[in-house]
Amino acid sequence: MKYPWNDYSRRLSPLKLVVFIALFLPAAWVLIAYPQGWLGARPTTEAIHQIGLWTIRFIFIALAITPLRSIVQWQRLILVRRMVGVAAFAYALFHLLLYTADEAFDLGKVASEIVLRIYLTIGFVALLGLAVLAGTSTDAMVRRLGRRWYTLHRIAYVIALLAVVHYWLQSKLEVWEPTIMAGIYVWLMGYRVLLASRLAVRGRLPLAWVGALGVAAAIVTAAGEATYFHFAYHAPVWRVVSANWSLTIGVRPAAIVLGFGVAVTLAGVLRGVIATPPRISRRPRYA
């Protein structure tokens, strides 16, 4: 029998086992924190928020696995992509279940809210997309769909965008983390659509381009945040942009996106140093 923590040869994979256990931890913490009163004055609302947040995080982690595998030259990283993607769907279902519980399991009201509130409509569409991906993630479906499977699973990037928009709209004024998610989405799309498809050599993008992509994603993040606050709250664009590089009001999204890009680039550099065998100098022998 093949278990989730086994690799394709049905042997125990320590990587898959560790990731499998880790995927349960956020939900386990919420289930423990709820009866303990650690979730604040509105525990159900906070539980919905936490599980929804981890849904989006798992979507992004699943999308980041392919570029990270190439950048750090760790081919076995691909073993956990499907597992993380299915976990994102499970968390999305849990998110919806908690929302339904908060509405006293009134399915009619839940359905009407999904139809009438645009951010709920967007979130539900993303959930349906995750259901399609999870339902076609088995080995049998991969074989049955063939090349169509890869085309179908490209909707993961659309789902990620819908998840960010859903998160942004329901966050209202507090858009700090949705902005970070949007910046990382720019990085992912820049890697997949603009760079890797055109500049990759044997499936690997030169690290100089990876570093440049991190800088570009940070700039887009800063510009996007400044534009949002300008039109929503009439804040001066220059003031919002300058705040991204000042710690007086905390670390801003653009700085975190830049840090993400730098970390990924340095990981690639470090992996290249480790993987490169030392050069042995050949000295001439004298009799």
PDB file of C-alpha atoms in Angstrom:
ATOM      1  CA  MET A   1       0.000   0.000   0.000  1.00  0.00           C
ATOM      2  CA  LYS A   2       1.254   3.467  -0.874  1.00  0.00           C
ATOM      3  CA  TYR A   3       1.051   5.966   1.980  1.00  0.00           C
ATOM      4  CA  PRO A   4       1.281   9.764   1.598  1.00  0.00           C
ATOM      5  CA  TRP A   5       4.764   9.748   3.140  1.00  0.00           C
ATOM      6  CA  ASN A   6       6.142   7.245   0.606  1.00  0.00           C
ATOM      7  CA  ASP A   7       7.988   8.211  -2.548  1.00  0.00           C
ATOM      8  CA  TYR A   8       7.308   6.767  -5.999  1.00  0.00           C
ATOM      9  CA  SER A   9       9.240   3.606  -5.120  1.00  0.00           C
ATOM     10  CA  ARG A  10       6.942   3.131  -2.094  1.00  0.00           C
ATOM     11  CA  ARG A  11       9.805   3.790   0.300  1.00  0.00           C
ATOM     12  CA  LEU A  12       9.610   6.122   3.272  1.00  0.00           C
ATOM     13  CA  SER A  13      10.526   9.670   2.290  1.00  0.00           C
ATOM     14  CA  PRO A  14      11.688  11.708   5.316  1.00  0.00           C
ATOM     15  CA  LEU A  15      10.890  14.897   3.405  1.00  0.00           C
ATOM     16  CA  LYS A  16       7.309  13.827   2.684  1.00  0.00           C
ATOM     17  CA  LEU A  17       6.820  12.592   6.246  1.00  0.00           C
ATOM     18  CA  VAL A  18       7.981  15.887   7.764  1.00  0.00           C
ATOM     19  CA  VAL A  19       5.828  17.939   5.375  1.00  0.00           C
ATOM     20  CA  PHE A  20       2.824  15.644   5.933  1.00  0.00           C
ATOM     21  CA  ILE A  21       3.000  16.201   9.688  1.00  0.00           C
ATOM     22  CA  ALA A  22       3.647  19.944   9.305  1.00  0.00           C
ATOM     23  CA  LEU A  23       0.531  20.396   7.176  1.00  0.00           C
ATOM     24  CA  PHE A  24      -1.665  19.387  10.126  1.00  0.00           C
ATOM     25  CA  LEU A  25      -0.067  21.754  12.628  1.00  0.00           C
ATOM     26  CA  PRO A  26      -1.932  25.025  11.798  1.00  0.00           C
ATOM     27  CA  ALA A  27      -5.331  23.320  11.951  1.00  0.00           C
ATOM     28  CA  ALA A  28      -4.335  21.476  15.117  1.00  0.00           C
ATOM     29  CA  TRP A  29      -3.318  24.745  16.751  1.00  0.00           C
ATOM     30  CA  VAL A  30      -6.686  26.352  15.889  1.00  0.00           C
ATOM     31  CA  LEU A  31      -8.580  23.343  17.258  1.00  0.00           C
ATOM     32  CA  ILE A  32      -6.588  23.513  20.486  1.00  0.00           C
ATOM     33  CA  ALA A  33      -6.692  27.308  20.802  1.00  0.00           C
ATOM     34  CA  TYR A  34     -10.456  27.571  20.270  1.00  0.00           C
ATOM     35  CA  PRO A  35     -11.634  25.878  23.508  1.00  0.00           C
ATOM     36  CA  GLN A  36      -8.727  27.406  25.433  1.00  0.00           C
ATOM     37  CA  GLY A  37      -9.919  30.928  24.629  1.00  0.00           C
ATOM     38  CA  TRP A  38      -6.707  31.892  22.856  1.00  0.00           C
ATOM     39  CA  LEU A  39      -8.482  33.238  19.753  1.00  0.00           C
ATOM     40  CA  GLY A  40      -9.797  36.430  21.311  1.00  0.00           C
ATOM     41  CA  ALA A  41     -13.293  37.772  21.879  1.00  0.00           C
ATOM     42  CA  ARG A  42     -14.601  36.360  18.583  1.00  0.00           C
ATOM     43  CA  PRO A  43     -12.988  32.926  18.413  1.00  0.00           C
ATOM     44  CA  THR A  44     -14.999  31.590  15.476  1.00  0.00           C
ATOM     45  CA  THR A  45     -14.227  34.645  13.353  1.00  0.00           C
ATOM     46  CA  GLU A  46     -10.537  34.372  14.227  1.00  0.00           C
ATOM     47  CA  ALA A  47     -10.555  30.639  13.465  1.00  0.00           C
ATOM     48  CA  ILE A  48     -12.100  31.365  10.046  1.00  0.00           C
ATOM     49  CA  HIS A  49      -9.399  33.974   9.442  1.00  0.00           C
ATOM     50  CA  GLN A  50      -6.524  31.711  10.508  1.00  0.00           C
ATOM     51  CA  ILE A  51      -7.630  28.723   8.428  1.00  0.00           C
ATOM     52  CA  GLY A  52      -8.299  30.934   5.414  1.00  0.00           C
ATOM     53  CA  LEU A  53      -4.882  32.507   5.781  1.00  0.00           C
ATOM     54  CA  TRP A  54      -3.198  29.113   5.826  1.00  0.00           C
ATOM     55  CA  THR A  55      -5.193  28.101   2.762  1.00  0.00           C
ATOM     56  CA  ILE A  56      -3.632  30.949   0.810  1.00  0.00           C
ATOM     57  CA  ARG A  57      -0.182  30.224   2.243  1.00  0.00           C
ATOM     58  CA  PHE A  58      -0.380  26.601   1.149  1.00  0.00           C
ATOM     59  CA  ILE A  59      -1.503  27.643  -2.345  1.00  0.00           C
ATOM     60  CA  PHE A  60       1.554  29.876  -2.633  1.00  0.00           C
ATOM     61  CA  ILE A  61       3.899  27.280  -1.177  1.00  0.00           C
ATOM     62  CA  ALA A  62       2.648  24.743  -3.732  1.00  0.00           C
ATOM     63  CA  LEU A  63       3.224  27.221  -6.571  1.00  0.00           C
ATOM     64  CA  ALA A  64       6.691  28.121  -5.276  1.00  0.00           C
ATOM     65  CA  ILE A  65       7.917  24.521  -5.178  1.00  0.00           C
ATOM     66  CA  THR A  66       8.700  24.259  -8.908  1.00  0.00           C
ATOM     67  CA  PRO A  67      10.836  27.444  -9.118  1.00  0.00           C
ATOM     68  CA  LEU A  68      12.539  26.661  -5.797  1.00  0.00           C
ATOM     69  CA  ARG A  69      13.351  23.150  -6.986  1.00  0.00           C
ATOM     70  CA  SER A  70      15.130  24.645  -9.988  1.00  0.00           C
ATOM     71  CA  ILE A  71      16.856  27.465  -8.108  1.00  0.00           C
ATOM     72  CA  VAL A  72      18.244  25.337  -5.262  1.00  0.00           C
ATOM     73  CA  GLN A  73      18.697  22.251  -7.487  1.00  0.00           C
ATOM     74  CA  TRP A  74      16.706  20.026  -5.134  1.00  0.00           C
ATOM     75  CA  GLN A  75      14.788  17.747  -7.455  1.00  0.00           C
ATOM     76  CA  ARG A  76      13.070  15.735  -4.718  1.00  0.00           C
ATOM     77  CA  LEU A  77      11.266  18.868  -3.576  1.00  0.00           C
ATOM     78  CA  ILE A  78       8.687  18.111  -6.262  1.00  0.00           C
ATOM     79  CA  LEU A  79       7.546  15.118  -4.196  1.00  0.00           C
ATOM     80  CA  VAL A  80       5.621  17.361  -1.794  1.00  0.00           C
ATOM     81  CA  ARG A  81       3.938  19.695  -4.308  1.00  0.00           C
ATOM     82  CA  ARG A  82       0.837  17.542  -4.726  1.00  0.00           C
ATOM     83  CA  MET A  83       0.575  17.007  -0.973  1.00  0.00           C
ATOM     84  CA  VAL A  84       0.692  20.740  -0.249  1.00  0.00           C
ATOM     85  CA  GLY A  85      -1.850  21.460  -2.984  1.00  0.00           C
ATOM     86  CA  VAL A  86      -4.328  18.918  -1.615  1.00  0.00           C
ATOM     87  CA  ALA A  87      -3.791  20.387   1.864  1.00  0.00           C
ATOM     88  CA  ALA A  88      -4.728  23.813   0.493  1.00  0.00           C
ATOM     89  CA  PHE A  89      -8.029  22.356  -0.728  1.00  0.00           C
ATOM     90  CA  ALA A  90      -8.660  20.660   2.634  1.00  0.00           C
ATOM     91  CA  TYR A  91      -8.022  23.928   4.473  1.00  0.00           C
ATOM     92  CA  ALA A  92     -10.324  25.783   2.051  1.00  0.00           C
ATOM     93  CA  LEU A  93     -13.091  23.295   2.861  1.00  0.00           C
ATOM     94  CA  PHE A  94     -12.402  23.728   6.574  1.00  0.00           C
ATOM     95  CA  HIS A  95     -12.554  27.500   6.060  1.00  0.00           C
ATOM     96  CA  LEU A  96     -15.997  27.180   4.459  1.00  0.00           C
ATOM     97  CA  LEU A  97     -17.167  24.787   7.165  1.00  0.00           C
ATOM     98  CA  LEU A  98     -16.193  27.245   9.895  1.00  0.00           C
ATOM     99  CA  TYR A  99     -17.987  30.051   8.068  1.00  0.00           C
ATOM    100  CA  THR A 100     -21.085  27.836   7.777  1.00  0.00           C
ATOM    101  CA  ALA A 101     -20.874  27.056  11.511  1.00  0.00           C
ATOM    102  CA  ASP A 102     -20.642  30.787  12.241  1.00  0.00           C
ATOM    103  CA  GLU A 103     -23.920  31.182  10.326  1.00  0.00           C
ATOM    104  CA  ALA A 104     -25.549  28.474  12.496  1.00  0.00           C
ATOM    105  CA  PHE A 105     -25.406  26.013   9.573  1.00  0.00           C
ATOM    106  CA  ASP A 106     -28.090  27.988   7.736  1.00  0.00           C
ATOM    107  CA  LEU A 107     -27.170  26.780   4.235  1.00  0.00           C
ATOM    108  CA  GLY A 108     -29.670  29.097   2.578  1.00  0.00           C
ATOM    109  CA  LYS A 109     -28.087  32.127   4.215  1.00  0.00           C
ATOM    110  CA  VAL A 110     -24.587  30.895   3.390  1.00  0.00           C
ATOM    111  CA  ALA A 111     -25.559  30.450  -0.266  1.00  0.00           C
ATOM    112  CA  SER A 112     -27.168  33.899  -0.453  1.00  0.00           C
ATOM    113  CA  GLU A 113     -24.129  35.518   1.162  1.00  0.00           C
ATOM    114  CA  ILE A 114     -21.846  33.834  -1.385  1.00  0.00           C
ATOM    115  CA  VAL A 115     -24.003  35.145  -4.229  1.00  0.00           C
ATOM    116  CA  LEU A 116     -24.465  38.676  -2.873  1.00  0.00           C
ATOM    117  CA  ARG A 117     -21.007  39.440  -1.475  1.00  0.00           C
ATOM    118  CA  ILE A 118     -18.387  39.682  -4.197  1.00  0.00           C
ATOM    119  CA  TYR A 119     -15.437  38.689  -2.016  1.00  0.00           C
ATOM    120  CA  LEU A 120     -17.299  35.544  -0.942  1.00  0.00           C
ATOM    121  CA  THR A 121     -18.167  34.786  -4.567  1.00  0.00           C
ATOM    122  CA  ILE A 122     -14.509  35.083  -5.522  1.00  0.00           C
ATOM    123  CA  GLY A 123     -13.460  32.870  -2.618  1.00  0.00           C
ATOM    124  CA  PHE A 124     -16.035  30.220  -3.540  1.00  0.00           C
ATOM    125  CA  VAL A 125     -14.876  30.172  -7.164  1.00  0.00           C
ATOM    126  CA  ALA A 126     -11.321  29.656  -5.894  1.00  0.00           C
ATOM    127  CA  LEU A 127     -12.581  26.771  -3.735  1.00  0.00           C
ATOM    128  CA  LEU A 128     -14.224  25.146  -6.762  1.00  0.00           C
ATOM    129  CA  GLY A 129     -10.956  25.489  -8.652  1.00  0.00           C
ATOM    130  CA  LEU A 130      -9.050  23.838  -5.815  1.00  0.00           C
ATOM    131  CA  ALA A 131     -11.608  21.016  -5.845  1.00  0.00           C
ATOM    132  CA  VAL A 132     -10.926  20.425  -9.543  1.00  0.00           C
ATOM    133  CA  LEU A 133      -7.169  20.360  -8.956  1.00  0.00           C
ATOM    134  CA  ALA A 134      -7.459  18.052  -5.948  1.00  0.00           C
ATOM    135  CA  GLY A 135      -9.800  15.709  -7.821  1.00  0.00           C
ATOM    136  CA  THR A 136      -7.354  15.381 -10.711  1.00  0.00           C
ATOM    137  CA  SER A 137      -4.202  15.087  -8.612  1.00  0.00           C
ATOM    138  CA  THR A 138      -4.078  11.283  -8.480  1.00  0.00           C
ATOM    139  CA  ASP A 139      -1.631   9.256 -10.561  1.00  0.00           C
ATOM    140  CA  ALA A 140      -4.558   7.678 -12.409  1.00  0.00           C
ATOM    141  CA  MET A 141      -5.903  11.082 -13.454  1.00  0.00           C
ATOM    142  CA  VAL A 142      -2.455  12.247 -14.524  1.00  0.00           C
ATOM    143  CA  ARG A 143      -2.176   9.221 -16.827  1.00  0.00           C
ATOM    144  CA  ARG A 144      -5.728   9.593 -18.086  1.00  0.00           C
ATOM    145  CA  LEU A 145      -5.478  13.296 -18.926  1.00  0.00           C
ATOM    146  CA  GLY A 146      -1.960  13.176 -20.339  1.00  0.00           C
ATOM    147  CA  ARG A 147      -0.735  16.576 -21.511  1.00  0.00           C
ATOM    148  CA  ARG A 148      -4.154  18.039 -20.779  1.00  0.00           C
ATOM    149  CA  TRP A 149      -3.355  17.570 -17.082  1.00  0.00           C
ATOM    150  CA  TYR A 150      -0.598  20.191 -17.269  1.00  0.00           C
ATOM    151  CA  THR A 151      -2.889  22.610 -19.081  1.00  0.00           C
ATOM    152  CA  LEU A 152      -5.642  22.094 -16.510  1.00  0.00           C
ATOM    153  CA  HIS A 153      -3.351  22.595 -13.530  1.00  0.00           C
ATOM    154  CA  ARG A 154      -2.182  25.961 -14.815  1.00  0.00           C
ATOM    155  CA  ILE A 155      -5.417  27.346 -13.357  1.00  0.00           C
ATOM    156  CA  ALA A 156      -3.570  27.160 -10.026  1.00  0.00           C
ATOM    157  CA  TYR A 157      -2.180  30.621 -10.852  1.00  0.00           C
ATOM    158  CA  VAL A 158      -5.690  31.949 -11.464  1.00  0.00           C
ATOM    159  CA  ILE A 159      -6.809  30.402  -8.175  1.00  0.00           C
ATOM    160  CA  ALA A 160      -3.921  32.091  -6.370  1.00  0.00           C
ATOM    161  CA  LEU A 161      -4.936  35.453  -7.832  1.00  0.00           C
ATOM    162  CA  LEU A 162      -8.562  34.910  -6.783  1.00  0.00           C
ATOM    163  CA  ALA A 163      -7.391  33.971  -3.276  1.00  0.00           C
ATOM    164  CA  VAL A 164      -5.363  37.189  -2.988  1.00  0.00           C
ATOM    165  CA  VAL A 165      -8.297  39.309  -4.207  1.00  0.00           C
ATOM    166  CA  HIS A 166     -10.642  37.523  -1.782  1.00  0.00           C
ATOM    167  CA  TYR A 167      -8.231  38.148   1.081  1.00  0.00           C
ATOM    168  CA  TRP A 168      -7.681  41.775   0.073  1.00  0.00           C
ATOM    169  CA  LEU A 169     -11.378  42.629  -0.181  1.00  0.00           C
ATOM    170  CA  GLN A 170     -12.316  41.120   3.158  1.00  0.00           C
ATOM    171  CA  SER A 171      -9.323  42.699   4.916  1.00  0.00           C
ATOM    172  CA  LYS A 172     -10.604  46.264   4.352  1.00  0.00           C
ATOM    173  CA  LEU A 173      -8.037  48.684   5.876  1.00  0.00           C
ATOM    174  CA  GLU A 174      -5.562  46.058   7.135  1.00  0.00           C
ATOM    175  CA  VAL A 175      -4.037  45.012   3.802  1.00  0.00           C
ATOM    176  CA  TRP A 176      -0.488  44.418   5.038  1.00  0.00           C
ATOM    177  CA  GLU A 177      -0.401  40.660   4.471  1.00  0.00           C
ATOM    178  CA  PRO A 178      -2.582  40.664   1.320  1.00  0.00           C
ATOM    179  CA  THR A 179      -0.093  43.124  -0.172  1.00  0.00           C
ATOM    180  CA  ILE A 180       2.778  40.763   0.655  1.00  0.00           C
ATOM    181  CA  MET A 181       0.857  37.926  -0.988  1.00  0.00           C
ATOM    182  CA  ALA A 182       0.291  40.090  -4.055  1.00  0.00           C
ATOM    183  CA  GLY A 183       4.008  40.885  -4.250  1.00  0.00           C
ATOM    184  CA  ILE A 184       4.972  37.223  -4.039  1.00  0.00           C
ATOM    185  CA  TYR A 185       2.366  36.484  -6.700  1.00  0.00           C
ATOM    186  CA  VAL A 186       4.108  39.019  -8.946  1.00  0.00           C
ATOM    187  CA  TRP A 187       7.383  37.166  -8.297  1.00  0.00           C
ATOM    188  CA  LEU A 188       5.821  33.785  -9.128  1.00  0.00           C
ATOM    189  CA  MET A 189       4.204  35.022 -12.322  1.00  0.00           C
ATOM    190  CA  GLY A 190       7.346  36.864 -13.337  1.00  0.00           C
ATOM    191  CA  TYR A 191       9.361  33.693 -12.888  1.00  0.00           C
ATOM    192  CA  ARG A 192       6.900  31.406 -14.652  1.00  0.00           C
ATOM    193  CA  VAL A 193       5.561  33.577 -17.478  1.00  0.00           C
ATOM    194  CA  LEU A 194       8.240  36.172 -18.216  1.00  0.00           C
ATOM    195  CA  LEU A 195      11.597  34.619 -17.360  1.00  0.00           C
ATOM    196  CA  ALA A 196      11.711  30.821 -17.040  1.00  0.00           C
ATOM    197  CA  SER A 197       9.831  30.230 -20.291  1.00  0.00           C
ATOM    198  CA  ARG A 198      12.256  32.460 -22.216  1.00  0.00           C
ATOM    199  CA  LEU A 199      15.608  32.577 -20.444  1.00  0.00           C
ATOM    200  CA  ALA A 200      15.956  29.265 -18.593  1.00  0.00           C
ATOM    201  CA  VAL A 201      18.868  27.066 -19.623  1.00  0.00           C
ATOM    202  CA  ARG A 202      18.092  23.358 -19.190  1.00  0.00           C
ATOM    203  CA  GLY A 203      15.179  24.318 -16.986  1.00  0.00           C
ATOM    204  CA  ARG A 204      17.225  26.599 -14.722  1.00  0.00           C
ATOM    205  CA  LEU A 205      17.035  30.375 -14.697  1.00  0.00           C
ATOM    206  CA  PRO A 206      20.352  32.225 -14.229  1.00  0.00           C
ATOM    207  CA  LEU A 207      20.601  33.564 -10.681  1.00  0.00           C
ATOM    208  CA  ALA A 208      21.220  37.097 -11.915  1.00  0.00           C
ATOM    209  CA  TRP A 209      17.706  37.083 -13.331  1.00  0.00           C
ATOM    210  CA  VAL A 210      16.330  35.582 -10.105  1.00  0.00           C
ATOM    211  CA  GLY A 211      17.877  38.450  -8.148  1.00  0.00           C
ATOM    212  CA  ALA A 212      16.574  41.048 -10.607  1.00  0.00           C
ATOM    213  CA  LEU A 213      13.110  39.519 -10.353  1.00  0.00           C
ATOM    214  CA  GLY A 214      13.141  39.949  -6.563  1.00  0.00           C
ATOM    215  CA  VAL A 215      13.966  43.653  -6.927  1.00  0.00           C
ATOM    216  CA  ALA A 216      11.309  44.137  -9.613  1.00  0.00           C
ATOM    217  CA  ALA A 217       8.639  42.396  -7.507  1.00  0.00           C
ATOM    218  CA  ALA A 218       9.477  44.659  -4.536  1.00  0.00           C
ATOM    219  CA  ILE A 219       9.189  47.772  -6.704  1.00  0.00           C
ATOM    220  CA  VAL A 220       5.829  46.628  -8.088  1.00  0.00           C
ATOM    221  CA  THR A 221       4.650  45.881  -4.534  1.00  0.00           C
ATOM    222  CA  ALA A 222       5.611  49.361  -3.310  1.00  0.00           C
ATOM    223  CA  ALA A 223       3.972  51.013  -6.317  1.00  0.00           C
ATOM    224  CA  GLY A 224       0.821  48.937  -5.941  1.00  0.00           C
ATOM    225  CA  GLU A 225       0.478  49.724  -2.239  1.00  0.00           C
ATOM    226  CA  ALA A 226       1.041  53.435  -2.858  1.00  0.00           C
ATOM    227  CA  THR A 227      -1.546  53.464  -5.647  1.00  0.00           C
ATOM    228  CA  TYR A 228      -4.111  51.700  -3.461  1.00  0.00           C
ATOM    229  CA  PHE A 229      -3.728  54.088  -0.518  1.00  0.00           C
ATOM    230  CA  HIS A 230      -3.726  57.094  -2.843  1.00  0.00           C
ATOM    231  CA  PHE A 231      -7.062  56.240  -4.470  1.00  0.00           C
ATOM    232  CA  ALA A 232      -8.693  54.723  -1.374  1.00  0.00           C
ATOM    233  CA  TYR A 233      -7.557  57.233   1.256  1.00  0.00           C
ATOM    234  CA  HIS A 234      -5.969  60.089  -0.762  1.00  0.00           C
ATOM    235  CA  ALA A 235      -2.569  59.414   0.792  1.00  0.00           C
ATOM    236  CA  PRO A 236       0.388  61.037  -1.012  1.00  0.00           C
ATOM    237  CA  VAL A 237       2.086  58.468  -3.223  1.00  0.00           C
ATOM    238  CA  TRP A 238       5.609  59.565  -2.300  1.00  0.00           C
ATOM    239  CA  ARG A 239       4.872  59.249   1.402  1.00  0.00           C
ATOM    240  CA  VAL A 240       3.582  55.674   1.080  1.00  0.00           C
ATOM    241  CA  VAL A 241       6.528  54.683  -1.118  1.00  0.00           C
ATOM    242  CA  SER A 242       9.075  56.204   1.265  1.00  0.00           C
ATOM    243  CA  ALA A 243       7.413  54.413   4.205  1.00  0.00           C
ATOM    244  CA  ASN A 244       8.309  51.099   2.586  1.00  0.00           C
ATOM    245  CA  TRP A 245      11.974  51.711   3.337  1.00  0.00           C
ATOM    246  CA  SER A 246      11.548  53.146   6.825  1.00  0.00           C
ATOM    247  CA  LEU A 247      11.156  51.110  10.017  1.00  0.00           C
ATOM    248  CA  THR A 248       9.321  53.867  11.886  1.00  0.00           C
ATOM    249  CA  ILE A 249       5.944  52.244  11.147  1.00  0.00           C
ATOM    250  CA  GLY A 250       7.194  48.668  10.974  1.00  0.00           C
ATOM    251  CA  VAL A 251       8.422  46.494   8.122  1.00  0.00           C
ATOM    252  CA  ARG A 252       6.344  47.222   5.032  1.00  0.00           C
ATOM    253  CA  PRO A 253       5.252  44.679   2.388  1.00  0.00           C
ATOM    254  CA  ALA A 254       7.734  45.780  -0.282  1.00  0.00           C
ATOM    255  CA  ALA A 255      10.652  45.206   2.108  1.00  0.00           C
ATOM    256  CA  ILE A 256       9.383  41.704   2.919  1.00  0.00           C
ATOM    257  CA  VAL A 257       8.942  40.859  -0.758  1.00  0.00           C
ATOM    258  CA  LEU A 258      12.472  42.115  -1.395  1.00  0.00           C
ATOM    259  CA  GLY A 259      13.705  39.975   1.493  1.00  0.00           C
ATOM    260  CA  PHE A 260      11.947  36.963  -0.020  1.00  0.00           C
ATOM    261  CA  GLY A 261      13.635  37.558  -3.362  1.00  0.00           C
ATOM    262  CA  VAL A 262      17.064  38.036  -1.754  1.00  0.00           C
ATOM    263  CA  ALA A 263      16.640  34.880   0.356  1.00  0.00           C
ATOM    264  CA  VAL A 264      15.724  32.778  -2.670  1.00  0.00           C
ATOM    265  CA  THR A 265      18.655  34.168  -4.660  1.00  0.00           C
ATOM    266  CA  LEU A 266      21.122  33.548  -1.819  1.00  0.00           C
ATOM    267  CA  ALA A 267      19.789  30.011  -1.433  1.00  0.00           C
ATOM    268  CA  GLY A 268      20.549  29.437  -5.103  1.00  0.00           C
ATOM    269  CA  VAL A 269      24.031  30.909  -4.744  1.00  0.00           C
ATOM    270  CA  LEU A 270      24.758  28.792  -1.675  1.00  0.00           C
ATOM    271  CA  ARG A 271      23.513  25.660  -3.395  1.00  0.00           C
ATOM    272  CA  GLY A 272      25.738  26.408  -6.363  1.00  0.00           C
ATOM    273  CA  VAL A 273      28.772  26.787  -4.091  1.00  0.00           C
ATOM    274  CA  ILE A 274      28.028  23.517  -2.313  1.00  0.00           C
ATOM    275  CA  ALA A 275      27.335  21.642  -5.536  1.00  0.00           C
ATOM    276  CA  THR A 276      30.499  22.850  -7.293  1.00  0.00           C
ATOM    277  CA  PRO A 277      33.412  20.474  -6.629  1.00  0.00           C
ATOM    278  CA  PRO A 278      36.662  22.114  -5.558  1.00  0.00           C
ATOM    279  CA  ARG A 279      39.190  22.661  -8.303  1.00  0.00           C
ATOM    280  CA  ILE A 280      42.313  20.591  -7.836  1.00  0.00           C
ATOM    281  CA  SER A 281      45.448  22.253  -9.032  1.00  0.00           C
ATOM    282  CA  ARG A 282      47.729  20.026 -11.051  1.00  0.00           C
ATOM    283  CA  ARG A 283      51.346  20.661 -10.203  1.00  0.00           C
ATOM    284  CA  PRO A 284      54.054  19.247 -12.427  1.00  0.00           C
ATOM    285  CA  ARG A 285      56.000  16.349 -10.991  1.00  0.00           C
ATOM    286  CA  TYR A 286      59.726  16.503 -10.953  1.00  0.00           C
ATOM    287  CA  ALA A 287      61.926  13.442 -10.929  1.00  0.00           C
TER     288      ALA A 287
END
